[in-house]
Amino acid sequence: MAQQSSSVRLRQIALVTNDLKRARQEITDILGAPVIYEDPTVRQWGLENFLVPLGGDIIEVVAPTRSGTTAGRLLDKRGEGGYMIIMQTEDADARSKDIVTSGRSKVIFQHPFSYSYPSWNGAKDEGFCIQYHPKGIAGGMMPELDSHKACERNPRPLTTRFSPWHPCGPDYDRYLGVMKSTAHLHLRGCLLNLDAGGKVNANAALQQWSETYDIPVRDTHLVFTNAQMSFARGHEGRSEGLLFITIRVDTRSQMQGILDRARAAGKTVHTDGDWFEMVGVRWNFWTDEGRSRSGPAARL
């Protein structure tokens, strides 16, 4: 399996719920993070959403507004929880051609984008958004692989923490400040549960994602520029999909504030790793400050 430096960033994780108002209140209140954008274009697919920043990375939550949507079918099948893994690479269009030609996956939606920001003095922010069919991809999440073209104003889109990110809308000058207001939060990983009845084990899932999306593997993890992703062996009675998200917090007092707000919201906070459940998934928190963590959060 690949061992090279990663050229893919885990930029966004999307969740699905049947109660967007409740999810919005819980996530923003508990994390202490504002909504960075509500995308009006998702209405064409029968959805509504909101996005919350973890520094330069994003948690999105969607909810269906009509019957017959993929999100609605997913809710009916396994309840609220994970929906999409949205990644950023250097050239999504070129990678897509390789993926489709090799037969590893099928594109279900793609479009180029181009934005102009006043502070860029006429320079363009251009790139591609490409969604892939989840069928045949282990882990029960819809993959998306996007890119922003490197330019003078954005020379290192993958490794610049607060670089432009098209799902946050057309006004980078505005949302840059919202990203920076949550600079103490860092997306560090996620764990996907495999289909209990499927033939794909964790090693095969790592291999599949690595070969399809060009993500290096180290030990039992896919290694992104900013985070890691791994897979759990499927168990009967547990749905395929996202099990947990791991977030690093800069200081112990900031992390304690999140846990205290979770308790105040009625969440059961587990001290064997500082985690609680929200919107159908487990949220793990850890900090480098003070004693080291030995719980599950430390492993992602």
Short mmCIF file of N, CA, C and O in Angstrom, two decimals, residues 210-299:
data_model
loop_
_atom_site.label_atom_id
_atom_site.label_comp_id
_atom_site.label_asym_id
_atom_site.label_seq_id
_atom_site.Cartn_x
_atom_site.Cartn_y
_atom_site.Cartn_z
N SER A 210 -7.57 3.91 -0.99
CA SER A 210 -6.23 4.36 -1.35
C SER A 210 -6.03 4.37 -2.85
O SER A 210 -5.54 5.35 -3.44
N GLU A 211 -6.40 3.27 -3.50
CA GLU A 211 -6.20 3.17 -4.95
C GLU A 211 -7.15 4.07 -5.73
O GLU A 211 -6.78 4.61 -6.77
N THR A 212 -8.37 4.23 -5.23
CA THR A 212 -9.35 5.04 -5.96
C THR A 212 -9.06 6.52 -5.85
O THR A 212 -9.07 7.24 -6.86
N TYR A 213 -8.77 6.99 -4.65
CA TYR A 213 -8.65 8.44 -4.43
C TYR A 213 -7.21 8.88 -4.16
O TYR A 213 -6.98 10.04 -3.81
N ASP A 214 -6.26 7.96 -4.31
CA ASP A 214 -4.84 8.27 -4.20
C ASP A 214 -4.49 8.81 -2.81
O ASP A 214 -3.80 9.83 -2.66
N ILE A 215 -4.94 8.08 -1.78
CA ILE A 215 -4.67 8.45 -0.40
C ILE A 215 -3.69 7.45 0.19
O ILE A 215 -3.93 6.24 0.16
N PRO A 216 -2.59 7.91 0.75
CA PRO A 216 -1.62 6.98 1.34
C PRO A 216 -2.21 6.22 2.54
O PRO A 216 -3.14 6.70 3.20
N VAL A 217 -1.65 5.05 2.80
CA VAL A 217 -2.03 4.23 3.95
C VAL A 217 -0.84 4.12 4.89
O VAL A 217 0.30 3.91 4.45
N ARG A 218 -1.11 4.27 6.17
CA ARG A 218 -0.11 4.03 7.19
C ARG A 218 -0.73 3.18 8.29
O ARG A 218 -1.71 3.57 8.92
N ASP A 219 -0.20 1.98 8.47
CA ASP A 219 -0.74 1.03 9.44
C ASP A 219 -2.21 0.75 9.10
O ASP A 219 -2.51 0.21 8.06
N THR A 220 -3.14 1.18 9.96
CA THR A 220 -4.56 0.90 9.74
C THR A 220 -5.35 2.14 9.36
O THR A 220 -6.57 2.17 9.51
N HIS A 221 -4.67 3.17 8.85
CA HIS A 221 -5.33 4.45 8.56
C HIS A 221 -5.06 4.92 7.14
O HIS A 221 -3.97 4.71 6.60
N LEU A 222 -6.04 5.57 6.55
CA LEU A 222 -5.81 6.43 5.40
C LEU A 222 -5.26 7.74 5.94
O LEU A 222 -5.80 8.31 6.90
N VAL A 223 -4.20 8.24 5.33
CA VAL A 223 -3.53 9.43 5.84
C VAL A 223 -3.77 10.61 4.90
O VAL A 223 -3.29 10.63 3.76
N PHE A 224 -4.53 11.59 5.39
CA PHE A 224 -4.76 12.84 4.67
C PHE A 224 -3.71 13.86 5.11
O PHE A 224 -2.92 13.61 6.02
N THR A 225 -3.70 15.01 4.49
CA THR A 225 -2.75 16.05 4.89
C THR A 225 -3.04 16.55 6.30
O THR A 225 -2.14 17.05 6.98
N ASN A 226 -4.28 16.44 6.74
CA ASN A 226 -4.71 17.03 8.01
C ASN A 226 -5.33 16.04 8.98
O ASN A 226 -5.60 16.40 10.14
N ALA A 227 -5.61 14.83 8.55
CA ALA A 227 -6.42 13.92 9.36
C ALA A 227 -6.19 12.48 8.92
O ALA A 227 -5.41 12.21 8.00
N GLN A 228 -6.88 11.56 9.60
CA GLN A 228 -6.81 10.15 9.26
C GLN A 228 -8.22 9.57 9.22
O GLN A 228 -9.14 10.09 9.84
N MET A 229 -8.37 8.48 8.47
CA MET A 229 -9.65 7.77 8.41
C MET A 229 -9.37 6.28 8.47
O MET A 229 -8.43 5.79 7.84
N SER A 230 -10.19 5.56 9.23
CA SER A 230 -10.01 4.11 9.33
C SER A 230 -11.36 3.44 9.28
O SER A 230 -12.42 4.09 9.23
N PHE A 231 -11.34 2.10 9.32
CA PHE A 231 -12.55 1.30 9.15
C PHE A 231 -12.67 0.28 10.28
O PHE A 231 -11.67 -0.29 10.71
N ALA A 232 -13.89 0.06 10.72
CA ALA A 232 -14.17 -0.95 11.74
C ALA A 232 -14.86 -2.14 11.09
O ALA A 232 -15.69 -1.97 10.18
N ARG A 233 -14.52 -3.33 11.55
CA ARG A 233 -15.16 -4.54 11.04
C ARG A 233 -16.66 -4.48 11.33
O ARG A 233 -17.10 -4.13 12.41
N GLY A 234 -17.46 -4.81 10.32
CA GLY A 234 -18.91 -4.75 10.47
C GLY A 234 -19.44 -5.74 11.49
O GLY A 234 -18.93 -6.86 11.61
N HIS A 235 -20.42 -5.31 12.26
CA HIS A 235 -21.06 -6.16 13.26
C HIS A 235 -22.56 -6.18 13.00
O HIS A 235 -23.16 -5.17 12.61
N GLU A 236 -23.16 -7.32 13.22
CA GLU A 236 -24.61 -7.44 13.06
C GLU A 236 -25.31 -6.45 13.99
O GLU A 236 -24.93 -6.27 15.14
N GLY A 237 -26.35 -5.81 13.45
CA GLY A 237 -27.12 -4.86 14.24
C GLY A 237 -26.57 -3.45 14.21
O GLY A 237 -27.16 -2.54 14.78
N ARG A 238 -25.43 -3.24 13.58
CA ARG A 238 -24.85 -1.91 13.47
C ARG A 238 -24.74 -1.54 11.99
O ARG A 238 -24.15 -2.27 11.21
N SER A 239 -25.32 -0.42 11.62
CA SER A 239 -25.38 -0.03 10.21
C SER A 239 -24.02 0.36 9.67
O SER A 239 -23.15 0.86 10.40
N GLU A 240 -23.84 0.14 8.37
CA GLU A 240 -22.66 0.64 7.68
C GLU A 240 -22.71 2.16 7.68
O GLU A 240 -23.78 2.77 7.52
N GLY A 241 -21.57 2.79 7.86
CA GLY A 241 -21.53 4.25 7.81
C GLY A 241 -20.60 4.84 8.85
O GLY A 241 -19.75 4.16 9.44
N LEU A 242 -20.75 6.13 9.09
CA LEU A 242 -19.87 6.87 9.98
C LEU A 242 -20.15 6.52 11.44
O LEU A 242 -21.27 6.67 11.92
N LEU A 243 -19.10 6.09 12.14
CA LEU A 243 -19.21 5.79 13.58
C LEU A 243 -18.83 6.99 14.43
O LEU A 243 -19.56 7.35 15.35
N PHE A 244 -17.66 7.57 14.15
CA PHE A 244 -17.29 8.74 14.95
C PHE A 244 -16.40 9.70 14.20
O PHE A 244 -15.75 9.36 13.21
N ILE A 245 -16.40 10.94 14.72
CA ILE A 245 -15.56 12.04 14.26
C ILE A 245 -14.63 12.40 15.41
O ILE A 245 -15.06 12.44 16.56
N THR A 246 -13.37 12.66 15.10
CA THR A 246 -12.41 13.07 16.12
C THR A 246 -11.97 14.50 15.88
O THR A 246 -11.59 14.87 14.76
N ILE A 247 -12.02 15.30 16.94
CA ILE A 247 -11.67 16.72 16.88
C ILE A 247 -10.62 17.02 17.95
O ILE A 247 -10.81 16.68 19.12
N ARG A 248 -9.53 17.65 17.53
CA ARG A 248 -8.55 18.13 18.50
C ARG A 248 -8.89 19.57 18.88
O ARG A 248 -9.26 20.37 18.03
N VAL A 249 -8.75 19.87 20.16
CA VAL A 249 -9.04 21.20 20.70
C VAL A 249 -7.73 21.76 21.27
O VAL A 249 -6.96 21.03 21.90
N ASP A 250 -7.47 23.03 21.05
CA ASP A 250 -6.17 23.60 21.42
C ASP A 250 -5.86 23.48 22.91
O ASP A 250 -4.75 23.11 23.29
N THR A 251 -6.82 23.82 23.77
CA THR A 251 -6.54 23.83 25.21
C THR A 251 -7.53 22.96 25.96
O THR A 251 -8.66 22.70 25.50
N ARG A 252 -7.11 22.53 27.16
CA ARG A 252 -7.99 21.71 27.98
C ARG A 252 -9.23 22.49 28.43
O ARG A 252 -10.32 21.95 28.52
N SER A 253 -9.07 23.79 28.70
CA SER A 253 -10.22 24.58 29.13
C SER A 253 -11.24 24.72 28.00
O SER A 253 -12.46 24.69 28.24
N GLN A 254 -10.76 24.87 26.75
CA GLN A 254 -11.69 24.94 25.62
C GLN A 254 -12.41 23.61 25.43
O GLN A 254 -13.61 23.58 25.15
N MET A 255 -11.69 22.50 25.57
CA MET A 255 -12.33 21.19 25.46
C MET A 255 -13.33 20.97 26.58
O MET A 255 -14.44 20.46 26.37
N GLN A 256 -12.97 21.38 27.80
CA GLN A 256 -13.88 21.22 28.93
C GLN A 256 -15.15 22.03 28.72
O GLN A 256 -16.24 21.60 29.08
N GLY A 257 -15.01 23.20 28.10
CA GLY A 257 -16.20 23.99 27.79
C GLY A 257 -17.15 23.25 26.86
O GLY A 257 -18.37 23.29 27.04
N ILE A 258 -16.61 22.57 25.86
CA ILE A 258 -17.44 21.78 24.95
C ILE A 258 -18.15 20.67 25.71
O ILE A 258 -19.36 20.46 25.54
N LEU A 259 -17.42 19.95 26.55
CA LEU A 259 -18.01 18.84 27.29
C LEU A 259 -19.06 19.34 28.28
O LEU A 259 -20.12 18.71 28.45
N ASP A 260 -18.81 20.48 28.91
CA ASP A 260 -19.79 21.05 29.85
C ASP A 260 -21.06 21.46 29.12
O ASP A 260 -22.18 21.24 29.62
N ARG A 261 -20.91 22.06 27.94
CA ARG A 261 -22.10 22.46 27.18
C ARG A 261 -22.87 21.24 26.68
O ARG A 261 -24.10 21.28 26.58
N ALA A 262 -22.15 20.17 26.37
CA ALA A 262 -22.83 18.93 25.97
C ALA A 262 -23.66 18.38 27.12
O ALA A 262 -24.81 17.96 26.92
N ARG A 263 -23.10 18.38 28.32
CA ARG A 263 -23.87 17.91 29.49
C ARG A 263 -25.09 18.79 29.72
O ARG A 263 -26.18 18.29 30.00
N ALA A 264 -24.91 20.11 29.59
CA ALA A 264 -26.03 21.03 29.79
C ALA A 264 -27.13 20.81 28.76
O ALA A 264 -28.31 21.07 29.03
N ALA A 265 -26.75 20.31 27.57
CA ALA A 265 -27.73 20.02 26.52
C ALA A 265 -28.36 18.64 26.68
O ALA A 265 -29.15 18.22 25.82
N GLY A 266 -28.00 17.92 27.74
CA GLY A 266 -28.60 16.62 28.00
C GLY A 266 -27.83 15.44 27.43
O GLY A 266 -28.34 14.31 27.44
N LYS A 267 -26.61 15.69 26.91
CA LYS A 267 -25.81 14.60 26.35
C LYS A 267 -25.11 13.82 27.47
O LYS A 267 -24.72 14.40 28.48
N THR A 268 -24.97 12.54 27.26
CA THR A 268 -24.17 11.72 28.16
C THR A 268 -22.72 11.81 27.72
O THR A 268 -22.37 11.35 26.62
N VAL A 269 -21.88 12.41 28.53
CA VAL A 269 -20.47 12.57 28.20
C VAL A 269 -19.68 11.44 28.85
O VAL A 269 -19.72 11.26 30.06
N HIS A 270 -18.99 10.67 28.04
CA HIS A 270 -18.23 9.53 28.52
C HIS A 270 -16.79 9.96 28.78
O HIS A 270 -16.13 10.51 27.90
N THR A 271 -16.31 9.69 29.98
CA THR A 271 -14.98 10.17 30.37
C THR A 271 -13.86 9.22 29.94
O THR A 271 -12.69 9.54 30.12
N ASP A 272 -14.21 8.06 29.36
CA ASP A 272 -13.18 7.15 28.87
C ASP A 272 -12.75 7.54 27.46
O ASP A 272 -12.69 6.73 26.55
N GLY A 273 -12.43 8.81 27.28
CA GLY A 273 -12.05 9.30 25.97
C GLY A 273 -12.72 10.61 25.62
O GLY A 273 -12.49 11.14 24.54
N ASP A 274 -13.55 11.17 26.52
CA ASP A 274 -14.18 12.46 26.32
C ASP A 274 -14.99 12.49 25.03
O ASP A 274 -14.62 13.13 24.04
N TRP A 275 -16.13 11.80 25.03
CA TRP A 275 -16.95 11.73 23.84
C TRP A 275 -18.42 11.73 24.22
O TRP A 275 -18.81 11.43 25.36
N PHE A 276 -19.25 12.07 23.23
CA PHE A 276 -20.70 12.01 23.36
C PHE A 276 -21.28 11.81 21.98
O PHE A 276 -20.58 11.93 20.97
N GLU A 277 -22.56 11.49 21.92
CA GLU A 277 -23.22 11.29 20.64
C GLU A 277 -24.05 12.50 20.26
O GLU A 277 -24.69 13.13 21.11
N MET A 278 -24.04 12.82 18.97
CA MET A 278 -24.79 13.96 18.46
C MET A 278 -25.04 13.73 16.97
O MET A 278 -24.13 13.34 16.23
N VAL A 279 -26.28 13.94 16.54
CA VAL A 279 -26.69 13.76 15.14
C VAL A 279 -26.31 12.36 14.65
O VAL A 279 -25.82 12.16 13.53
N GLY A 280 -26.50 11.37 15.51
CA GLY A 280 -26.35 9.98 15.10
C GLY A 280 -24.94 9.45 15.06
O GLY A 280 -24.74 8.30 14.67
N VAL A 281 -23.95 10.27 15.42
CA VAL A 281 -22.56 9.79 15.44
C VAL A 281 -21.89 10.18 16.75
O VAL A 281 -22.36 11.06 17.48
N ARG A 282 -20.79 9.51 17.01
CA ARG A 282 -20.01 9.78 18.21
C ARG A 282 -18.97 10.86 17.90
O ARG A 282 -18.30 10.81 16.86
N TRP A 283 -18.85 11.83 18.81
CA TRP A 283 -17.88 12.92 18.65
C TRP A 283 -16.81 12.75 19.73
O TRP A 283 -17.11 12.85 20.92
N ASN A 284 -15.57 12.49 19.32
CA ASN A 284 -14.44 12.35 20.22
C ASN A 284 -13.65 13.65 20.26
O ASN A 284 -13.42 14.27 19.22
N PHE A 285 -13.19 14.01 21.46
CA PHE A 285 -12.40 15.23 21.62
C PHE A 285 -11.11 14.92 22.37
O PHE A 285 -11.11 14.10 23.29
N TRP A 286 -10.03 15.58 21.99
CA TRP A 286 -8.78 15.45 22.72
C TRP A 286 -7.98 16.72 22.58
O TRP A 286 -8.25 17.56 21.71
N THR A 287 -6.99 16.87 23.44
CA THR A 287 -6.12 18.04 23.40
C THR A 287 -4.70 17.61 23.70
O THR A 287 -4.46 16.66 24.43
N ASP A 288 -3.75 18.32 23.11
CA ASP A 288 -2.34 18.08 23.40
C ASP A 288 -1.92 18.67 24.73
O ASP A 288 -0.87 18.32 25.27
N GLU A 289 -2.73 19.57 25.27
CA GLU A 289 -2.36 20.26 26.50
C GLU A 289 -2.55 19.35 27.70
O GLU A 289 -3.59 18.70 27.85
N GLY A 290 -1.58 19.29 28.57
CA GLY A 290 -1.71 18.48 29.78
C GLY A 290 -1.43 17.02 29.49
O GLY A 290 -0.65 16.66 28.61
N ARG A 291 -2.11 16.15 30.22
CA ARG A 291 -1.82 14.72 30.13
C ARG A 291 -2.25 14.18 28.76
O ARG A 291 -3.19 14.66 28.14
N SER A 292 -1.56 13.17 28.28
CA SER A 292 -1.87 12.56 26.99
C SER A 292 -3.09 11.70 27.11
O SER A 292 -3.37 11.12 28.17
N ARG A 293 -3.84 11.60 26.02
CA ARG A 293 -5.05 10.77 26.01
C ARG A 293 -4.67 9.34 25.64
O ARG A 293 -3.83 9.10 24.78
N SER A 294 -5.30 8.38 26.28
CA SER A 294 -5.08 6.98 25.93
C SER A 294 -6.36 6.33 25.42
O SER A 294 -6.39 5.16 25.13
N GLY A 295 -7.45 7.13 25.36
CA GLY A 295 -8.74 6.59 24.91
C GLY A 295 -8.82 6.55 23.40
O GLY A 295 -7.85 6.80 22.69
N PRO A 296 -10.01 6.23 22.86
CA PRO A 296 -10.16 6.06 21.43
C PRO A 296 -9.85 7.30 20.62
O PRO A 296 -9.44 7.21 19.47
N ALA A 297 -10.04 8.48 21.21
CA ALA A 297 -9.77 9.69 20.46
C ALA A 297 -8.30 9.80 20.09
O ALA A 297 -7.94 10.34 19.04
N ALA A 298 -7.43 9.30 20.96
CA ALA A 298 -6.00 9.42 20.71
C ALA A 298 -5.56 8.55 19.53
O ALA A 298 -4.51 8.76 18.96
N ARG A 299 -6.36 7.58 19.17
CA ARG A 299 -5.96 6.66 18.10
C ARG A 299 -6.31 7.19 16.72
O ARG A 299 -5.98 6.58 15.72
#
